[in-house]
Short mmCIF file of C-alpha atoms in Angstrom, two decimals:
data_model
loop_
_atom_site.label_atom_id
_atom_site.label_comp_id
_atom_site.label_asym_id
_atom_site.label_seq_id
_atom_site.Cartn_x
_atom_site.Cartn_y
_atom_site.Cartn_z
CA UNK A 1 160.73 140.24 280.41
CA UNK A 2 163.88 138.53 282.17
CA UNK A 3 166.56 137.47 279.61
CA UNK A 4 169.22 135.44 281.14
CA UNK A 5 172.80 137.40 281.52
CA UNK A 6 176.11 136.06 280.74
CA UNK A 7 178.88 136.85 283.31
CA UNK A 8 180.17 140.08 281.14
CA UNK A 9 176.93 141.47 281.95
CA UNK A 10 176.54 140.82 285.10
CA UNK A 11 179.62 142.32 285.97
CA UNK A 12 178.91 144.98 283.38
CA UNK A 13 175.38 146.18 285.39
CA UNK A 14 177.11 145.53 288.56
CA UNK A 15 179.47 147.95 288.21
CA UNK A 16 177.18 149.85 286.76
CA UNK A 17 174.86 150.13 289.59
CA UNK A 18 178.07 150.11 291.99
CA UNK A 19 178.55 153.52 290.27
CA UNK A 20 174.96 154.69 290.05
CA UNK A 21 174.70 154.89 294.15
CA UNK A 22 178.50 155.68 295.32
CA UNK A 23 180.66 157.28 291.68
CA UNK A 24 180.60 161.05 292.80
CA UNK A 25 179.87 163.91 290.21
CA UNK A 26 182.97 164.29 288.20
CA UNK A 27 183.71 167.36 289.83
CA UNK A 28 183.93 165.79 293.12
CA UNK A 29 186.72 162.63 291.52
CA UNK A 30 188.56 166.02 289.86
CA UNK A 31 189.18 167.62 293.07
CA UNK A 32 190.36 164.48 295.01
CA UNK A 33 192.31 164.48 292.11
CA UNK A 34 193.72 167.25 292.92
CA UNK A 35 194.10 166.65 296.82
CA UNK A 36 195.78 163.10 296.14
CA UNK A 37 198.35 165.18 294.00
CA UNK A 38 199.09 167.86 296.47
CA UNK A 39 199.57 165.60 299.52
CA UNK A 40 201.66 162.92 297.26
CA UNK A 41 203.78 166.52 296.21
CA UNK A 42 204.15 167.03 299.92
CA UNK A 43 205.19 163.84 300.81
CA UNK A 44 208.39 164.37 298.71
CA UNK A 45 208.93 166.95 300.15
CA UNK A 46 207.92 169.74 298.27
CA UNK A 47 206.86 172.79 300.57
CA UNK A 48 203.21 172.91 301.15
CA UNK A 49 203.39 176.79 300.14
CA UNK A 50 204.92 175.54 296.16
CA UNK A 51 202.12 173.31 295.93
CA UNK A 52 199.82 175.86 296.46
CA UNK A 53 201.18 177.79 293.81
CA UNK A 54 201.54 175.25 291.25
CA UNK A 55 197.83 174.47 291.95
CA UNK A 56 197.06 178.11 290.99
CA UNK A 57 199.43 178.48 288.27
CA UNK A 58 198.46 175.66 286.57
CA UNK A 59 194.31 176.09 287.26
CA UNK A 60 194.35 178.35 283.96
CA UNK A 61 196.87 176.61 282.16
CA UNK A 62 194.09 174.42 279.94
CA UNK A 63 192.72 177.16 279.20
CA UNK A 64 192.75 177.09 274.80
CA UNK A 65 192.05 173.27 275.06
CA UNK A 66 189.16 173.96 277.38
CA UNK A 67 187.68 176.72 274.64
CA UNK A 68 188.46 173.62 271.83
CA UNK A 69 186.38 171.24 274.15
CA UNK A 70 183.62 173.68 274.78
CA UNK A 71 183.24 174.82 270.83
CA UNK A 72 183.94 170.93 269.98
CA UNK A 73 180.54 170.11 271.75
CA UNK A 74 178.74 173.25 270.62
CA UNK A 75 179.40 173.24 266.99
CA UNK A 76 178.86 169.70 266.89
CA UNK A 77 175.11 169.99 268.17
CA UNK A 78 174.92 172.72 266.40
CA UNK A 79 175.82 170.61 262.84
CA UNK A 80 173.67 167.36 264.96
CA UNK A 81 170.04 169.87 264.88
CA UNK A 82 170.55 170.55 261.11
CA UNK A 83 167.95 168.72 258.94
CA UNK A 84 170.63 167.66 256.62
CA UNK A 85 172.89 165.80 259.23
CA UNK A 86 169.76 164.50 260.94
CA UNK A 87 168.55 162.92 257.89
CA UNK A 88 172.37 161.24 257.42
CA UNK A 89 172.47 160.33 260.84
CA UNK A 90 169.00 158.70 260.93
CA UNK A 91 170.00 156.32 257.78
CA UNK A 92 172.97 155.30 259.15
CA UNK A 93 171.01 155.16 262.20
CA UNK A 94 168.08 152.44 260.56
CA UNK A 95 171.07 150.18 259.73
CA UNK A 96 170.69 148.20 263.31
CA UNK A 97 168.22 145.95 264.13
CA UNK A 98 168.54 144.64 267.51
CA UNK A 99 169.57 147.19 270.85
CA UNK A 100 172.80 144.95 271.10
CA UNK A 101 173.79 145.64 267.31
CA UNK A 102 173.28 149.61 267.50
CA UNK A 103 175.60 149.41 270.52
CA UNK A 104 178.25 147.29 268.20
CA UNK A 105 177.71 150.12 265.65
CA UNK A 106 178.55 152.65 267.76
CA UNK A 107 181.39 151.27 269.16
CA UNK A 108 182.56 149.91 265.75
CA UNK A 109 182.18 153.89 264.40
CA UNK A 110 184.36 154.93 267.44
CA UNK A 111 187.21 152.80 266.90
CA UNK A 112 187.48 153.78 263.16
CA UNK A 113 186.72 157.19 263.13
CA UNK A 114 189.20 157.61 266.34
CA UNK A 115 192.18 156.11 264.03
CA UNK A 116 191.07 159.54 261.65
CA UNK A 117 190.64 161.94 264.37
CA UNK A 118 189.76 161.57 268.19
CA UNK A 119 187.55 164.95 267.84
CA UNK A 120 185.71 163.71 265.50
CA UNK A 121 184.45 160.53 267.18
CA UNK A 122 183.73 162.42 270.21
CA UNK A 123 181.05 163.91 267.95
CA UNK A 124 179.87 161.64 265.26
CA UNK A 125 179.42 158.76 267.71
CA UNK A 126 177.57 160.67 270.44
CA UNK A 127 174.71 162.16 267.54
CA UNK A 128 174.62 158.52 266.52
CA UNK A 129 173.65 157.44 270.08
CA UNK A 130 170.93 160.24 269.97
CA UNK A 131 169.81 158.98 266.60
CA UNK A 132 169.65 155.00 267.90
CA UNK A 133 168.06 155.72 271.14
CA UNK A 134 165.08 157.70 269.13
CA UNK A 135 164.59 154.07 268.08
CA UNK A 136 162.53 152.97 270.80
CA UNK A 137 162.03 149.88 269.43
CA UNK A 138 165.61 148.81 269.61
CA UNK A 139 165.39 149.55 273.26
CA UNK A 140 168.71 149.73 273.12
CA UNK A 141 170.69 149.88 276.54
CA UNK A 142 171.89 153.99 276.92
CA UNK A 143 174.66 153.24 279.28
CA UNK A 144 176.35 150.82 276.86
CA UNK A 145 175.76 152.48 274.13
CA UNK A 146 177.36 156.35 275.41
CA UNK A 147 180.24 153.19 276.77
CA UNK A 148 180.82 152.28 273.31
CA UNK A 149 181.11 155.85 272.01
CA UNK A 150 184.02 156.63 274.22
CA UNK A 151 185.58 153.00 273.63
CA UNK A 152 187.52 154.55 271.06
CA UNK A 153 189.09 157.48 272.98
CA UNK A 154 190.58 154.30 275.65
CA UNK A 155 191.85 151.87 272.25
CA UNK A 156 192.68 153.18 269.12
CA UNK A 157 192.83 156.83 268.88
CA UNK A 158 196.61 157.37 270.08
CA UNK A 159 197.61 154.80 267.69
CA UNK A 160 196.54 156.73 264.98
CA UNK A 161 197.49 159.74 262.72
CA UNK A 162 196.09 162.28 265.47
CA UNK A 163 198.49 160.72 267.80
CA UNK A 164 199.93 164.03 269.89
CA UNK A 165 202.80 162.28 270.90
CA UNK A 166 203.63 160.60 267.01
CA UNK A 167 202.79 163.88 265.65
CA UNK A 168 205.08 165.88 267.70
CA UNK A 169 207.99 163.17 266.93
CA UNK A 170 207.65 163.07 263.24
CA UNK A 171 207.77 166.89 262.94
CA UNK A 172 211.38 168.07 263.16
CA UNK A 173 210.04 171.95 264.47
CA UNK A 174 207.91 170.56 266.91
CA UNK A 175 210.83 168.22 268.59
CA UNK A 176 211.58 170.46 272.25
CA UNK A 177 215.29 170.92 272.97
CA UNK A 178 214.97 168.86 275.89
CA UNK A 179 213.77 165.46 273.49
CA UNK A 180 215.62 166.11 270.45
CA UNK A 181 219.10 164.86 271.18
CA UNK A 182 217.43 161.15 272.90
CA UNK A 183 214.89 160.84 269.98
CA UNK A 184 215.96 162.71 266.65
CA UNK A 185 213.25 162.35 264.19
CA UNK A 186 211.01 159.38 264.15
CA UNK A 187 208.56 159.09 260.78
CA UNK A 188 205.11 157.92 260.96
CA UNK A 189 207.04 154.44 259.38
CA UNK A 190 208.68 154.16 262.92
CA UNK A 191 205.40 154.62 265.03
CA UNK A 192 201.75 154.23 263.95
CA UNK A 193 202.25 152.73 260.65
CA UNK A 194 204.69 149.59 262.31
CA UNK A 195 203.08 146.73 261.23
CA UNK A 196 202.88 145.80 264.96
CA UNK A 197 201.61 148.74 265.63
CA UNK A 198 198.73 148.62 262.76
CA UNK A 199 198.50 144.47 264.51
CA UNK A 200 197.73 145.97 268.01
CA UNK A 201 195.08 148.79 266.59
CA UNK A 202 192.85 145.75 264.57
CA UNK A 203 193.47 143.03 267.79
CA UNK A 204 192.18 146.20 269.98
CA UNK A 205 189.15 146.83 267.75
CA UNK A 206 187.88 143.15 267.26
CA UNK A 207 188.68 143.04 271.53
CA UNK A 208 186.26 146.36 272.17
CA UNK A 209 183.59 145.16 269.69
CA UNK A 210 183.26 141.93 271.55
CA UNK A 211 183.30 142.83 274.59
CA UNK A 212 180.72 145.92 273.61
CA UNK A 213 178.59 143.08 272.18
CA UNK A 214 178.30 140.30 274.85
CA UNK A 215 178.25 143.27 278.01
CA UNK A 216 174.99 144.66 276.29
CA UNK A 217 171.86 144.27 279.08
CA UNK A 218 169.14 142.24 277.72
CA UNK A 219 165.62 142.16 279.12
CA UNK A 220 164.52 143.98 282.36
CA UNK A 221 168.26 145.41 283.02
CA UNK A 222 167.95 147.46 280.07
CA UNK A 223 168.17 151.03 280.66
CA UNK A 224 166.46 153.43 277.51
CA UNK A 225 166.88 156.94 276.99
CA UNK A 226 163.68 157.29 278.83
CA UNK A 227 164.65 155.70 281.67
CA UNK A 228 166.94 158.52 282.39
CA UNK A 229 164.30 160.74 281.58
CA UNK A 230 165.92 162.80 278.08
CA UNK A 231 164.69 164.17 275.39
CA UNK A 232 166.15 165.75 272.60
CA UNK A 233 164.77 167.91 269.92
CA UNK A 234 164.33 166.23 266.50
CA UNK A 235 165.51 169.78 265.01
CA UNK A 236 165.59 173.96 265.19
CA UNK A 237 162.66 175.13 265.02
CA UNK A 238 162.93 178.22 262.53
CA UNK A 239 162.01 181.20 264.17
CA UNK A 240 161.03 184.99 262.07
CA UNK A 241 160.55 187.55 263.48
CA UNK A 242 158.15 190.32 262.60
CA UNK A 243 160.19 193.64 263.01
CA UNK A 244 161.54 194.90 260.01
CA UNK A 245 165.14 195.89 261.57
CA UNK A 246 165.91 192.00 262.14
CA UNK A 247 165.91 191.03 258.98
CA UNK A 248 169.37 190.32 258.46
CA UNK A 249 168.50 187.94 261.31
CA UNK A 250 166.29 185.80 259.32
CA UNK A 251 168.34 186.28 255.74
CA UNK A 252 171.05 183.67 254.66
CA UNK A 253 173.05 186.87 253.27
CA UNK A 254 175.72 187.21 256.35
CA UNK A 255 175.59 183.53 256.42
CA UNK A 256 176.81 182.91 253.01
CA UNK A 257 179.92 185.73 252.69
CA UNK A 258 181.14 184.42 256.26
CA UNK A 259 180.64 181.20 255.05
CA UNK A 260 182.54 182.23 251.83
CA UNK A 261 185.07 183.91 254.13
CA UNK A 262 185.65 180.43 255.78
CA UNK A 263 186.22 178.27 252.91
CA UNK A 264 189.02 180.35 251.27
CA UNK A 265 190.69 179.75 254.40
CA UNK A 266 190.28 176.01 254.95
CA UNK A 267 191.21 175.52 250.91
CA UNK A 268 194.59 177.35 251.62
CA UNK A 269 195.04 175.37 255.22
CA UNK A 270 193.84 172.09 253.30
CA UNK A 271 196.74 172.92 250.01
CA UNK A 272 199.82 174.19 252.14
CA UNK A 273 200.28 170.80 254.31
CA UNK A 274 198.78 167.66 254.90
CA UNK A 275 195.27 166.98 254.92
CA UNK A 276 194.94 164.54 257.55
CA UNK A 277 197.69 166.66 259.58
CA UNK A 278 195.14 169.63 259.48
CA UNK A 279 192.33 167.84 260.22
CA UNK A 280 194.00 166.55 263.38
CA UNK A 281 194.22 170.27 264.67
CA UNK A 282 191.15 171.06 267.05
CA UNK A 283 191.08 174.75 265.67
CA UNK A 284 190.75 173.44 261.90
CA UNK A 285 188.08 170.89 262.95
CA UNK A 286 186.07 173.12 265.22
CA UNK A 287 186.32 175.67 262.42
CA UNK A 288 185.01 173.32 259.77
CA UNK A 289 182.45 172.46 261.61
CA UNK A 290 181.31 175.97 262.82
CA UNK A 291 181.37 176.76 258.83
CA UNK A 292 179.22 173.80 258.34
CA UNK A 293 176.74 174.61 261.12
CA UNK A 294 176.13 177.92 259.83
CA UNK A 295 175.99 176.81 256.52
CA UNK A 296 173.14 173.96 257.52
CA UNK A 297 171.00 176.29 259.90
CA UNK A 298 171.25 179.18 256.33
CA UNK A 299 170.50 182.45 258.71
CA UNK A 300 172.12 183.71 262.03
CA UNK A 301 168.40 183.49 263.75
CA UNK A 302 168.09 179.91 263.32
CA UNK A 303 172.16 178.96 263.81
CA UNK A 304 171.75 181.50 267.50
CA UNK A 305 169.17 178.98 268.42
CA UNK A 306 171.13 176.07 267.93
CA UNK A 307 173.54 177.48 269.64
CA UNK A 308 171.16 178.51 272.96
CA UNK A 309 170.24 174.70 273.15
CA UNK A 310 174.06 173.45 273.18
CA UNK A 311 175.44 175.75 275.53
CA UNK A 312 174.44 173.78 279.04
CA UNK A 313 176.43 170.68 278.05
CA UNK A 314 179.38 172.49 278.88
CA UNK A 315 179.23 173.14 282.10
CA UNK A 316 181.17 170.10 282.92
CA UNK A 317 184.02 170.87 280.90
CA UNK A 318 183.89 174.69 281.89
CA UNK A 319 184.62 174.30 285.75
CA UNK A 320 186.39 170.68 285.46
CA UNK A 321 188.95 171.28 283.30
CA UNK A 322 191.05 173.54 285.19
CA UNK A 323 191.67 171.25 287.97
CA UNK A 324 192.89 168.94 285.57
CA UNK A 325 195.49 171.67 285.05
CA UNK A 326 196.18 172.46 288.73
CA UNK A 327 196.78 167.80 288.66
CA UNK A 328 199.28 168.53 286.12
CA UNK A 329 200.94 171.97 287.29
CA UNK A 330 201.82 170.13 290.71
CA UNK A 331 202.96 166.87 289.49
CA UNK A 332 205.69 168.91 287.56
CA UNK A 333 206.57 171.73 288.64
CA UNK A 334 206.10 171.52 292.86
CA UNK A 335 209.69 170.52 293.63
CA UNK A 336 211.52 169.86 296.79
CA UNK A 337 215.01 170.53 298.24
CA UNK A 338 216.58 168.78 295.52
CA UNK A 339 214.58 170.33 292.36
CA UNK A 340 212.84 167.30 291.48
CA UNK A 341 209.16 166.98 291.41
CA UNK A 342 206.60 163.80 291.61
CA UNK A 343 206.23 162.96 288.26
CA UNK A 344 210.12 162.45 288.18
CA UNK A 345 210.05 160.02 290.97
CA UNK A 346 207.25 158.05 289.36
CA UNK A 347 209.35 157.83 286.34
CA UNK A 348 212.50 157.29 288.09
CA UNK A 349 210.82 154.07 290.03
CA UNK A 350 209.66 152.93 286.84
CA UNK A 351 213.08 153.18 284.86
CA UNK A 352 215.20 151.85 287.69
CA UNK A 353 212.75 148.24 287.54
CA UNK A 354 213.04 148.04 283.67
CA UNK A 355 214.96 145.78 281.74
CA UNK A 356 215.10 145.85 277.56
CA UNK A 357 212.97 142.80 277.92
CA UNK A 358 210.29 144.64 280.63
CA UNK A 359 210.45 147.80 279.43
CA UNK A 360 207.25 147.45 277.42
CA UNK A 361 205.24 146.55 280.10
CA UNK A 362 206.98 148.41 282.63
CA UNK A 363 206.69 151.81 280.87
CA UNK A 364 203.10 150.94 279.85
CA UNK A 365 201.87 150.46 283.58
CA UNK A 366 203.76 153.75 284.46
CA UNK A 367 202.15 155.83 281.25
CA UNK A 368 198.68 154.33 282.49
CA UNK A 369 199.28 155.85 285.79
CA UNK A 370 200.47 159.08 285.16
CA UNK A 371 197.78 159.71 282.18
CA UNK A 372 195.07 158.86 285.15
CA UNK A 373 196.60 162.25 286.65
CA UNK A 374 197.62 163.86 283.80
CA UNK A 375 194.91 163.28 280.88
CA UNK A 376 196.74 165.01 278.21
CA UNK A 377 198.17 163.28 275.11
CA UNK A 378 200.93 165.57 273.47
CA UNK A 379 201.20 167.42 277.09
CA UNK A 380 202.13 164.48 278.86
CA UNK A 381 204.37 162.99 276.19
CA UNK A 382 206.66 166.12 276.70
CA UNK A 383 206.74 165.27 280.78
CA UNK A 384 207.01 161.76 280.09
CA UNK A 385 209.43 161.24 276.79
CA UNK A 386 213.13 162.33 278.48
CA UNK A 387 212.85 159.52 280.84
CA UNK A 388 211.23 157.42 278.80
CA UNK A 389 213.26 157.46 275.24
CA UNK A 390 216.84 157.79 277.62
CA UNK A 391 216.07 154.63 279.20
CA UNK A 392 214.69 153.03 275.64
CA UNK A 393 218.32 154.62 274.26
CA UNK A 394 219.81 152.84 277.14
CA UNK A 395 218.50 149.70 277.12
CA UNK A 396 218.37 149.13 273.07
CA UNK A 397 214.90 149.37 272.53
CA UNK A 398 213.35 150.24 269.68
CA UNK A 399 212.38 154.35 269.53
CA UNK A 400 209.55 153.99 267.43
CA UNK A 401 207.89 151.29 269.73
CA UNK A 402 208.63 153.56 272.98
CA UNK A 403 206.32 156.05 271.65
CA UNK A 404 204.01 153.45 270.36
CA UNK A 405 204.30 152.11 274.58
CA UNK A 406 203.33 155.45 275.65
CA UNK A 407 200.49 155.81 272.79
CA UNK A 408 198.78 152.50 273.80
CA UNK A 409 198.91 153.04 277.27
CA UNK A 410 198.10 156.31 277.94
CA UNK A 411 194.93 155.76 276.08
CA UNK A 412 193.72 153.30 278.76
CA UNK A 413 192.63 155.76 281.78
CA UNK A 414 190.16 157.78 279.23
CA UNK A 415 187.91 154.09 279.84
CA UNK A 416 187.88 155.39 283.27
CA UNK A 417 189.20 159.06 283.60
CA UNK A 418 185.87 161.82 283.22
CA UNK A 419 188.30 164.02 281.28
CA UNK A 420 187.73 162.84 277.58
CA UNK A 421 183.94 161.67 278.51
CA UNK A 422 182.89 165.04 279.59
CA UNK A 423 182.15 166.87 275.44
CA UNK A 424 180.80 163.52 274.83
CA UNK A 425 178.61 163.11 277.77
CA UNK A 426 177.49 166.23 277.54
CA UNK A 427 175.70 166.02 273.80
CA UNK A 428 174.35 162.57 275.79
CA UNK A 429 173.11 164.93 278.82
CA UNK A 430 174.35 162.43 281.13
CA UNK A 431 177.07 161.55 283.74
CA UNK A 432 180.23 159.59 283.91
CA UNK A 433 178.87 157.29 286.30
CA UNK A 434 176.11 156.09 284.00
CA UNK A 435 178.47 154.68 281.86
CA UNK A 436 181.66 153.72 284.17
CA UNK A 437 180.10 149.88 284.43
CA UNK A 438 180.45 149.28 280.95
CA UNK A 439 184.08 151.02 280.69
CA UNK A 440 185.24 149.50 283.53
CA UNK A 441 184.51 146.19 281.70
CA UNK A 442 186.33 147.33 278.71
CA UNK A 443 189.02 148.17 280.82
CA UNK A 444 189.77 144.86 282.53
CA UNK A 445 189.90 143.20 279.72
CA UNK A 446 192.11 146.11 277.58
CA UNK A 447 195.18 146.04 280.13
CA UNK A 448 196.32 142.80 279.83
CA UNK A 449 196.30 142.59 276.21
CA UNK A 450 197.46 146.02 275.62
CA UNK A 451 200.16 144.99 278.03
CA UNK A 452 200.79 141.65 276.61
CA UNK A 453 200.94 142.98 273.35
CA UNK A 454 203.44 145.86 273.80
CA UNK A 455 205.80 142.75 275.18
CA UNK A 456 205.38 140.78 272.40
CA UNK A 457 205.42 142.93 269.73
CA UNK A 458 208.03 144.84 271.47
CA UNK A 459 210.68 142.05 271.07
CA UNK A 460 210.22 141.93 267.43
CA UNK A 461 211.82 144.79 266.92
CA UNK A 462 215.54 146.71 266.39
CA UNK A 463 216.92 149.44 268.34
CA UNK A 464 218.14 152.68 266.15
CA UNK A 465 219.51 155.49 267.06
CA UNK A 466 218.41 158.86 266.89
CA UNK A 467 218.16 159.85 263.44
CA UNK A 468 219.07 164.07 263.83
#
């Protein structure tokens, strides 16, 4: 049945089907990544030999946040085949009634739960997709719908209290000799919980939601979970077997004293420090959710077999990662005669054009770049936050906001950039190109008001100093 389209999507399925026939594999956009990089390092003249070796050095260097991703996607199937979770999942999942409206729950679900914790919405939002496009009487659109699970990873998640870049600011220890003098301390008071900055987070969310809601396909330009040929298993199939020396296999015994094991640690992690500041750590939250999984599945047979079915979604994430490492090895540390490397004169442009009045947007279009290269919140903040809070220091503008500038803006390549997508996409068992249509749309639409709104806001506030 043909359903007329509004221009959103149009553009939306355009784009859409623009990337379908010419959006390489993600591997393929990482390593031009990586080329674009080396021959920009080059061209300031760092030797072609340093390059070389930063790109080496730094292929290993995401190493522990490439085992997070990985377990972040396992133990979250894992927890998604329970029966338990399942059962939660499908409720919430009965709530919409149109395609269009599970989409707007999804992406609703993202932008809250990424305000709590970004690793979390990876998770809860993909299983939700699953859950929806069961529904085939929604016929809900599966491109817009994986869009508006990631939606949240591009708008609100660095302005919220798993913020690298706040986190690392409001924690004294943390603070690197390097930042410490230009920023002191700045509290939570001073960066995500700024009224303008709580202003910018809702205006963001009511933005994505609408846009998620009018750039839903209708009629024949709907594309269903079955279109792209997936299926998922409603659950784990328990499995006994019949020799006598597995039965430890099929008996919840090791499950419950590991179990046990697990939650004396996470009530000691959970008493000594903040809640929400432990839950923001990707070891506690993989963790919990590994305790969970085994708790859910009750015996190591049927918890190995969950595990078996998650394992190919990381493939992605397993070979992709590192040359997002090798991006960020030879942006900082390839330097040439002078000992300067590329990210310095990207920030060094970008400081020398800004005034206290265009800082905001100045430093927000230079973030945006550099996180397109360098996808990595708290990592990048360290490159990034000399130049950035000496020029705020210099200029009299606000500290709190300049990490609120970076926070809002380095969020917008992840609308675009595989790196974030690729635990989500994987539960989804599809490719970044599916859904780069519908993020694309939520992009054009995000800079300008992102930008707009770091102007405005900006200019409503005092500069401090450092408070040591």
């Amino acid at each position: 049945m043909q359903t007329s389209q509004n221009m959103l999507q149009r553009f939306a399925i355009r784009v859409s089907d623009w990337a379908e026939k010419w959006f390489p594999d993600s591997y393929v956009f990482a390593a031009l990544g990586v080329i674009i990089v080396a021959i920009a390092a080059m061209a300031i003249g760092a030797p072609a030999q340093q390059v070389a070796l930063a790109f080496g050095d730094g292929f290993w260097s995401l190493i522990p946040f490439t085992l997070q991703m990985c377990m972040l996607i396992v133990v979250g199937f894992v927890v998604s085949v329970s029966k338990p979770v399942q059962k939660f999942i499908e409720m919430l999942a009965r709530l919409p009634k149109t395609g269009t409206g599970a989409i707007v729950l999804v992406a609703i679900i993202s932008l809250l739960v990424s305000l709590i914790n970004w690793a979390m919405s990876t998770v809860l939002t993909a299983l939700l997709v699953i859950a929806l496009a069961k529904r085939k009487e929604l016929r809900m659109d599966y491109r817009a719908a994986a869009a508006a699970a990631v939606v949240g990873m591009g708008a609100t998640w660095a302005l919220g209290i798993s913020s690298s870049a706040a986190q690392l600011q409001a924690n004294k220890k943390s603070i690197p000799d390097s930042i410490i003098n230009l920023s002191g301390v700045i509290p939570f008071t001073e960066t995500i919980f700024l009224p303008q900055s709580m202003l910018m987070a809702g205006i963001l969310i009511v933005l994505s939601v609408a846009i998620a809601f009018w750039s839903a396909p209708k009629g024949d330009n709907i594309k269903t979970v079955e279109d792209f040929g997936i299926a998922f298993d409603d659950e784990v199939k328990e499995v006994k077997s019949k020799r006598p020396g597995d039965w430890l296999e099929n008996s919840p015994i090791l499950t419950v004293l590991v179990v046990l094991l697990g939650a004396v640690w996470m009530i000691n992690e959970f008493t000594k420090s903040n809640p929400i500041i432990a839950i923001s750590s990707l070891n506690t939250y993989n963790f919990i959710f590994l305790m969970i999984g085994l708790a859910l599945h009750g015996t190591p047979r049927n918890f190995l077999e969950a595990v078996s079915k998650a394992v190919p979604a990381i493939s992605g994430v397993l070979i992709q990662f590192p040359l997002y490492g090798s991006i960020a090895f030879i942006m900082t540390k390839a330097l040439n005669g002078a000992d300067l490397s590329l990210s310095h004169y990207i920030a060094e442009f970008f400081v020398s054009i800004a005034s206290k009045e265009t800082f905001s947007v100045v430093m927000g279009i230079y973030s945006a770049i550099l996180g397109f290269f360098i996808p990595s919140g708290g990592g990048k903040w360290i490159i990034e936050a000399p130049y950035v809070l000496q020029a705020a220091n210099d200029l009299k503008v606000h500290l709190g906001w300049a990490v609120q500038v970076y926070n809002a803006a380095e969020a917008l390549p992840n609308l675009i950039n595989p790196f974030f997508m690729l635990p989500m996409l994987g539960i989804l068992k599809i490719k970044p190109k599916d859904v780069m249509g519908f993020t694309v749309t939520q992009l054009i639409f995000h800079i300008p008001v992102v930008l707009i709104l770091l102007w405005l806001l900006g200019t409503t506030l005092t500069y401090k100093p450092p408070m040591l």
